[in-house]
């Protein structure tokens, strides 16, 4: 097995463990590269069919290309789509910086969907290499009844043994891509020929390296217009993956405050 085979096998094992232990279970589908890889892995894990719903927590501020992709691949991949919407920004914590406050809408929207569907497990496509706060995560990460993440009280995970504690109102976040790196994601996309929103590929000297809401996500300078060119670019770049995310340029603690409160 090569490196990608090992990552794939680990992720498939995590997805099957989640399906065995947690019901009801759903997978977050943000329409970005990581969540598309995650859906692809789920289809592999369960013989071509995703046996649980995929959830899109819609801010109604995504790029048009993302909505078109969602509509096309919901049908092509035969997905059971759960669609939920986010509350207005005016209802979010006013002490947060502007972009983080806008992103906090997803925290509230996700909490509402979890409660409405009485979910015990939510599969999310975060990676440790993306951002410092996410590096502190576990593969199976418990959330309390208030959806909060107790960063100082997480279960140990030795020898791929994952705890699934259950108390009234709590749920488990499952992270099958936690050990993947950005370049691993792209190499797997190349190997498997996984479809993507075309905003990831350069036009007029710019491309999106990370996709989010259209008003707080910006392109980076790039001439990479194919998967192979993106991989070559990542092999030499020193620019952060989230350089185009406005909230990552705000106060240092804003992202961790969002994560503790239940952010994706």
mmCIF file of C-alpha atoms in Angstrom:
data_model
loop_
_atom_site.group_PDB
_atom_site.id
_atom_site.type_symbol
_atom_site.label_atom_id
_atom_site.label_comp_id
_atom_site.label_asym_id
_atom_site.label_seq_id
_atom_site.Cartn_x
_atom_site.Cartn_y
_atom_site.Cartn_z
ATOM 1 C CA UNK A 1 0.000 0.000 0.000
ATOM 2 C CA UNK A 2 1.250 3.474 -0.808
ATOM 3 C CA UNK A 3 0.565 6.592 1.287
ATOM 4 C CA UNK A 4 -2.780 7.367 -0.379
ATOM 5 C CA UNK A 5 -3.912 3.751 0.017
ATOM 6 C CA UNK A 6 -3.140 3.948 3.742
ATOM 7 C CA UNK A 7 -5.051 7.208 4.158
ATOM 8 C CA UNK A 8 -7.996 5.816 2.197
ATOM 9 C CA UNK A 9 -8.088 2.610 4.271
ATOM 10 C CA UNK A 10 -7.971 4.563 7.523
ATOM 11 C CA UNK A 11 -10.795 6.882 6.427
ATOM 12 C CA UNK A 12 -12.950 3.979 5.232
ATOM 13 C CA UNK A 13 -12.437 2.269 8.612
ATOM 14 C CA UNK A 14 -13.457 5.463 10.456
ATOM 15 C CA UNK A 15 -16.582 5.874 8.319
ATOM 16 C CA UNK A 16 -17.623 2.261 8.898
ATOM 17 C CA UNK A 17 -17.004 2.610 12.654
ATOM 18 C CA UNK A 18 -19.163 5.733 12.728
ATOM 19 C CA UNK A 19 -21.963 4.013 10.828
ATOM 20 C CA UNK A 20 -21.805 1.014 13.167
ATOM 21 C CA UNK A 21 -21.768 3.004 16.406
ATOM 22 C CA UNK A 22 -23.756 6.191 15.764
ATOM 23 C CA UNK A 23 -27.366 6.446 14.656
ATOM 24 C CA UNK A 24 -28.850 8.702 13.427
ATOM 25 C CA UNK A 25 -25.755 9.758 11.499
ATOM 26 C CA UNK A 26 -25.231 12.410 8.800
ATOM 27 C CA UNK A 27 -22.311 13.832 6.824
ATOM 28 C CA UNK A 28 -21.626 17.539 6.335
ATOM 29 C CA UNK A 29 -21.274 18.425 2.657
ATOM 30 C CA UNK A 30 -19.862 21.915 2.188
ATOM 31 C CA UNK A 31 -19.321 21.342 -1.570
ATOM 32 C CA UNK A 32 -15.578 21.978 -1.259
ATOM 33 C CA UNK A 33 -12.721 19.668 -2.201
ATOM 34 C CA UNK A 34 -12.426 18.010 1.229
ATOM 35 C CA UNK A 35 -16.109 17.205 1.608
ATOM 36 C CA UNK A 36 -16.258 15.873 -1.961
ATOM 37 C CA UNK A 37 -13.358 13.551 -1.144
ATOM 38 C CA UNK A 38 -15.255 12.534 1.997
ATOM 39 C CA UNK A 39 -18.415 11.699 0.020
ATOM 40 C CA UNK A 40 -16.255 9.748 -2.455
ATOM 41 C CA UNK A 41 -14.727 7.747 0.417
ATOM 42 C CA UNK A 42 -18.180 7.038 1.849
ATOM 43 C CA UNK A 43 -19.314 5.691 -1.509
ATOM 44 C CA UNK A 44 -16.252 3.419 -1.539
ATOM 45 C CA UNK A 45 -16.832 2.322 2.057
ATOM 46 C CA UNK A 46 -20.434 1.289 1.385
ATOM 47 C CA UNK A 47 -20.330 -0.291 -2.075
ATOM 48 C CA UNK A 48 -21.108 2.809 -4.116
ATOM 49 C CA UNK A 49 -23.916 4.188 -1.968
ATOM 50 C CA UNK A 50 -23.836 6.672 0.924
ATOM 51 C CA UNK A 51 -26.148 5.032 3.508
ATOM 52 C CA UNK A 52 -26.788 8.191 5.548
ATOM 53 C CA UNK A 53 -27.921 11.724 4.644
ATOM 54 C CA UNK A 54 -25.532 14.477 3.594
ATOM 55 C CA UNK A 55 -26.222 17.888 5.130
ATOM 56 C CA UNK A 56 -25.679 21.276 3.568
ATOM 57 C CA UNK A 57 -25.853 24.092 6.126
ATOM 58 C CA UNK A 58 -26.652 26.884 3.684
ATOM 59 C CA UNK A 59 -25.683 30.481 4.452
ATOM 60 C CA UNK A 60 -27.317 31.509 1.141
ATOM 61 C CA UNK A 61 -24.014 33.258 0.356
ATOM 62 C CA UNK A 62 -22.164 30.545 -1.547
ATOM 63 C CA UNK A 63 -20.883 31.048 -5.067
ATOM 64 C CA UNK A 64 -23.384 30.205 -7.852
ATOM 65 C CA UNK A 65 -20.988 27.513 -9.110
ATOM 66 C CA UNK A 66 -21.245 25.759 -5.734
ATOM 67 C CA UNK A 67 -25.043 25.596 -5.836
ATOM 68 C CA UNK A 68 -24.932 24.282 -9.408
ATOM 69 C CA UNK A 69 -22.448 21.594 -8.309
ATOM 70 C CA UNK A 70 -24.684 20.607 -5.373
ATOM 71 C CA UNK A 71 -27.748 20.215 -7.573
ATOM 72 C CA UNK A 72 -25.860 18.203 -10.208
ATOM 73 C CA UNK A 73 -24.053 15.791 -7.898
ATOM 74 C CA UNK A 74 -26.931 15.236 -5.482
ATOM 75 C CA UNK A 75 -28.553 13.483 -8.442
ATOM 76 C CA UNK A 76 -25.452 11.880 -9.980
ATOM 77 C CA UNK A 77 -24.314 10.399 -6.651
ATOM 78 C CA UNK A 78 -27.876 9.582 -5.523
ATOM 79 C CA UNK A 79 -27.442 11.461 -2.235
ATOM 80 C CA UNK A 80 -30.077 11.958 0.441
ATOM 81 C CA UNK A 81 -29.654 15.721 0.901
ATOM 82 C CA UNK A 82 -30.714 17.447 4.116
ATOM 83 C CA UNK A 83 -30.838 21.185 3.538
ATOM 84 C CA UNK A 84 -30.873 23.703 6.367
ATOM 85 C CA UNK A 85 -30.481 27.463 6.539
ATOM 86 C CA UNK A 86 -28.574 29.798 8.844
ATOM 87 C CA UNK A 87 -29.994 32.606 11.000
ATOM 88 C CA UNK A 88 -29.182 36.258 10.186
ATOM 89 C CA UNK A 89 -25.838 37.701 11.235
ATOM 90 C CA UNK A 90 -27.608 40.149 13.565
ATOM 91 C CA UNK A 91 -28.377 37.220 15.878
ATOM 92 C CA UNK A 92 -24.690 36.287 16.238
ATOM 93 C CA UNK A 93 -22.280 37.309 19.012
ATOM 94 C CA UNK A 94 -21.541 41.032 18.405
ATOM 95 C CA UNK A 95 -18.126 40.736 20.108
ATOM 96 C CA UNK A 96 -16.799 38.581 17.257
ATOM 97 C CA UNK A 97 -14.862 40.264 14.408
ATOM 98 C CA UNK A 98 -17.013 40.825 11.268
ATOM 99 C CA UNK A 99 -15.957 37.799 9.186
ATOM 100 C CA UNK A 100 -15.986 35.449 12.181
ATOM 101 C CA UNK A 101 -19.428 36.754 13.127
ATOM 102 C CA UNK A 102 -20.653 35.987 9.616
ATOM 103 C CA UNK A 103 -19.118 32.483 9.800
ATOM 104 C CA UNK A 104 -20.797 31.932 13.185
ATOM 105 C CA UNK A 105 -24.117 31.696 11.347
ATOM 106 C CA UNK A 106 -23.065 28.186 10.276
ATOM 107 C CA UNK A 107 -22.540 27.195 13.907
ATOM 108 C CA UNK A 108 -26.123 28.152 14.732
ATOM 109 C CA UNK A 109 -27.481 26.596 11.541
ATOM 110 C CA UNK A 110 -25.686 23.321 12.205
ATOM 111 C CA UNK A 111 -26.890 23.198 15.821
ATOM 112 C CA UNK A 112 -30.457 23.631 14.608
ATOM 113 C CA UNK A 113 -30.111 20.785 12.080
ATOM 114 C CA UNK A 114 -28.562 18.454 14.666
ATOM 115 C CA UNK A 115 -31.414 19.093 17.079
ATOM 116 C CA UNK A 116 -34.114 18.849 14.408
ATOM 117 C CA UNK A 117 -32.811 15.483 13.157
ATOM 118 C CA UNK A 118 -31.792 14.215 16.634
ATOM 119 C CA UNK A 119 -28.352 13.280 15.294
ATOM 120 C CA UNK A 120 -25.930 11.258 17.413
ATOM 121 C CA UNK A 121 -23.116 11.539 14.878
ATOM 122 C CA UNK A 122 -21.997 14.222 12.415
ATOM 123 C CA UNK A 123 -19.178 13.478 9.944
ATOM 124 C CA UNK A 124 -17.088 16.535 9.070
ATOM 125 C CA UNK A 125 -14.186 17.004 6.646
ATOM 126 C CA UNK A 126 -11.699 18.951 8.763
ATOM 127 C CA UNK A 127 -7.939 18.312 8.623
ATOM 128 C CA UNK A 128 -5.269 18.923 11.270
ATOM 129 C CA UNK A 129 -2.980 20.770 8.847
ATOM 130 C CA UNK A 130 -5.596 23.393 7.948
ATOM 131 C CA UNK A 131 -5.502 25.507 11.080
ATOM 132 C CA UNK A 132 -3.927 25.374 14.548
ATOM 133 C CA UNK A 133 -7.183 24.890 16.439
ATOM 134 C CA UNK A 134 -8.171 21.929 14.275
ATOM 135 C CA UNK A 135 -4.820 20.297 15.074
ATOM 136 C CA UNK A 136 -6.146 19.780 18.622
ATOM 137 C CA UNK A 137 -9.103 17.675 17.465
ATOM 138 C CA UNK A 138 -9.795 13.958 17.914
ATOM 139 C CA UNK A 139 -11.158 11.613 15.232
ATOM 140 C CA UNK A 140 -14.277 10.951 17.335
ATOM 141 C CA UNK A 141 -14.887 14.246 19.156
ATOM 142 C CA UNK A 142 -17.733 14.482 21.701
ATOM 143 C CA UNK A 143 -19.920 17.594 21.875
ATOM 144 C CA UNK A 144 -22.113 18.365 24.869
ATOM 145 C CA UNK A 145 -25.821 19.165 24.878
ATOM 146 C CA UNK A 146 -24.995 22.800 24.108
ATOM 147 C CA UNK A 147 -22.876 21.624 21.094
ATOM 148 C CA UNK A 148 -19.743 22.990 22.743
ATOM 149 C CA UNK A 149 -16.315 21.413 22.369
ATOM 150 C CA UNK A 150 -14.434 20.879 25.635
ATOM 151 C CA UNK A 151 -10.935 21.228 24.249
ATOM 152 C CA UNK A 152 -9.318 20.213 27.575
ATOM 153 C CA UNK A 153 -11.385 17.072 28.110
ATOM 154 C CA UNK A 154 -11.100 14.833 25.062
ATOM 155 C CA UNK A 155 -10.971 11.035 25.060
ATOM 156 C CA UNK A 156 -7.652 9.316 24.258
ATOM 157 C CA UNK A 157 -7.479 7.462 20.935
ATOM 158 C CA UNK A 158 -4.938 4.648 21.091
ATOM 159 C CA UNK A 159 -4.531 1.975 18.393
ATOM 160 C CA UNK A 160 -7.507 3.273 16.365
ATOM 161 C CA UNK A 161 -9.911 2.618 19.241
ATOM 162 C CA UNK A 162 -12.527 5.363 19.237
ATOM 163 C CA UNK A 163 -14.733 6.163 22.227
ATOM 164 C CA UNK A 164 -18.379 7.078 21.652
ATOM 165 C CA UNK A 165 -19.649 8.348 25.024
ATOM 166 C CA UNK A 166 -23.327 9.178 25.063
ATOM 167 C CA UNK A 167 -25.294 11.427 27.334
ATOM 168 C CA UNK A 168 -28.685 13.003 26.747
ATOM 169 C CA UNK A 169 -28.447 15.721 24.109
ATOM 170 C CA UNK A 170 -24.799 15.173 23.151
ATOM 171 C CA UNK A 171 -23.419 14.081 19.782
ATOM 172 C CA UNK A 172 -20.094 12.968 18.282
ATOM 173 C CA UNK A 173 -18.233 14.793 15.513
ATOM 174 C CA UNK A 174 -16.389 12.285 13.319
ATOM 175 C CA UNK A 175 -13.338 13.433 11.323
ATOM 176 C CA UNK A 176 -12.216 10.828 8.755
ATOM 177 C CA UNK A 177 -9.800 13.246 7.018
ATOM 178 C CA UNK A 178 -8.007 14.451 10.138
ATOM 179 C CA UNK A 179 -4.640 12.891 9.147
ATOM 180 C CA UNK A 180 -4.764 14.047 5.520
ATOM 181 C CA UNK A 181 -2.811 17.052 4.242
ATOM 182 C CA UNK A 182 -3.944 19.482 1.575
ATOM 183 C CA UNK A 183 -1.582 17.928 -0.968
ATOM 184 C CA UNK A 184 -2.865 14.434 -0.079
ATOM 185 C CA UNK A 185 -6.388 15.608 -0.899
ATOM 186 C CA UNK A 186 -5.280 16.869 -4.309
ATOM 187 C CA UNK A 187 -3.227 13.779 -5.105
ATOM 188 C CA UNK A 188 -6.239 11.619 -4.231
ATOM 189 C CA UNK A 189 -8.492 13.799 -6.383
ATOM 190 C CA UNK A 190 -6.063 13.275 -9.259
ATOM 191 C CA UNK A 191 -5.843 9.514 -8.729
ATOM 192 C CA UNK A 192 -9.594 9.008 -8.379
ATOM 193 C CA UNK A 193 -10.691 11.700 -10.864
ATOM 194 C CA UNK A 194 -13.064 13.261 -8.300
ATOM 195 C CA UNK A 195 -15.273 16.102 -9.604
ATOM 196 C CA UNK A 196 -14.772 19.576 -8.141
ATOM 197 C CA UNK A 197 -16.236 23.072 -8.365
ATOM 198 C CA UNK A 198 -14.173 24.761 -11.088
ATOM 199 C CA UNK A 199 -13.402 27.783 -8.880
ATOM 200 C CA UNK A 200 -10.394 25.806 -7.629
ATOM 201 C CA UNK A 201 -8.723 26.267 -11.018
ATOM 202 C CA UNK A 202 -7.061 29.473 -12.168
ATOM 203 C CA UNK A 203 -8.714 32.025 -14.415
ATOM 204 C CA UNK A 204 -6.992 35.312 -15.221
ATOM 205 C CA UNK A 205 -4.156 34.559 -12.812
ATOM 206 C CA UNK A 206 -6.295 33.770 -9.755
ATOM 207 C CA UNK A 207 -7.977 30.756 -8.191
ATOM 208 C CA UNK A 208 -9.733 29.838 -4.958
ATOM 209 C CA UNK A 209 -7.676 27.599 -2.733
ATOM 210 C CA UNK A 210 -10.439 27.298 -0.139
ATOM 211 C CA UNK A 211 -14.167 27.831 -0.719
ATOM 212 C CA UNK A 212 -16.606 29.476 1.669
ATOM 213 C CA UNK A 213 -19.104 32.329 1.595
ATOM 214 C CA UNK A 214 -18.616 34.615 -1.394
ATOM 215 C CA UNK A 215 -18.402 37.777 0.745
ATOM 216 C CA UNK A 216 -15.630 36.532 3.077
ATOM 217 C CA UNK A 217 -13.602 34.273 0.751
ATOM 218 C CA UNK A 218 -11.118 35.604 -1.789
ATOM 219 C CA UNK A 219 -8.931 34.132 -4.546
ATOM 220 C CA UNK A 220 -5.161 33.814 -4.412
ATOM 221 C CA UNK A 221 -2.702 34.525 -7.201
ATOM 222 C CA UNK A 222 -2.143 31.377 -9.235
ATOM 223 C CA UNK A 223 -1.793 30.042 -12.776
ATOM 224 C CA UNK A 224 -2.707 26.447 -11.817
ATOM 225 C CA UNK A 225 -5.590 25.502 -14.102
ATOM 226 C CA UNK A 226 -5.438 21.679 -13.790
ATOM 227 C CA UNK A 227 -5.194 19.234 -10.896
ATOM 228 C CA UNK A 228 -1.593 18.404 -11.842
ATOM 229 C CA UNK A 229 -0.679 22.098 -11.867
ATOM 230 C CA UNK A 230 -2.333 22.632 -8.461
ATOM 231 C CA UNK A 231 -0.266 19.757 -7.027
ATOM 232 C CA UNK A 232 2.931 21.210 -8.501
ATOM 233 C CA UNK A 233 2.069 24.590 -6.999
ATOM 234 C CA UNK A 234 1.442 23.085 -3.540
ATOM 235 C CA UNK A 235 4.804 21.336 -3.616
ATOM 236 C CA UNK A 236 6.568 24.722 -3.547
ATOM 237 C CA UNK A 237 4.166 27.260 -2.018
ATOM 238 C CA UNK A 238 4.676 28.768 1.419
ATOM 239 C CA UNK A 239 1.267 30.470 1.432
ATOM 240 C CA UNK A 240 -1.349 29.212 3.892
ATOM 241 C CA UNK A 241 -4.278 27.244 2.460
ATOM 242 C CA UNK A 242 -6.705 29.593 4.210
ATOM 243 C CA UNK A 243 -4.960 32.780 3.060
ATOM 244 C CA UNK A 244 -8.135 33.735 1.182
ATOM 245 C CA UNK A 245 -10.393 33.366 4.242
ATOM 246 C CA UNK A 246 -11.124 36.782 5.767
ATOM 247 C CA UNK A 247 -11.720 35.486 9.291
ATOM 248 C CA UNK A 248 -8.249 33.913 9.418
ATOM 249 C CA UNK A 249 -6.813 37.424 9.283
ATOM 250 C CA UNK A 250 -8.847 38.660 12.253
ATOM 251 C CA UNK A 251 -8.070 38.253 15.976
ATOM 252 C CA UNK A 252 -6.071 35.144 16.885
ATOM 253 C CA UNK A 253 -8.697 33.693 19.216
ATOM 254 C CA UNK A 254 -11.734 34.196 16.933
ATOM 255 C CA UNK A 255 -11.453 30.799 15.202
ATOM 256 C CA UNK A 256 -10.964 28.915 18.466
ATOM 257 C CA UNK A 257 -13.980 30.679 19.984
ATOM 258 C CA UNK A 258 -16.036 29.516 17.002
ATOM 259 C CA UNK A 259 -14.732 25.932 17.264
ATOM 260 C CA UNK A 260 -15.447 25.729 20.988
ATOM 261 C CA UNK A 261 -18.984 26.970 20.317
ATOM 262 C CA UNK A 262 -19.555 24.236 17.706
ATOM 263 C CA UNK A 263 -18.227 25.640 14.426
ATOM 264 C CA UNK A 264 -17.630 23.174 11.571
#
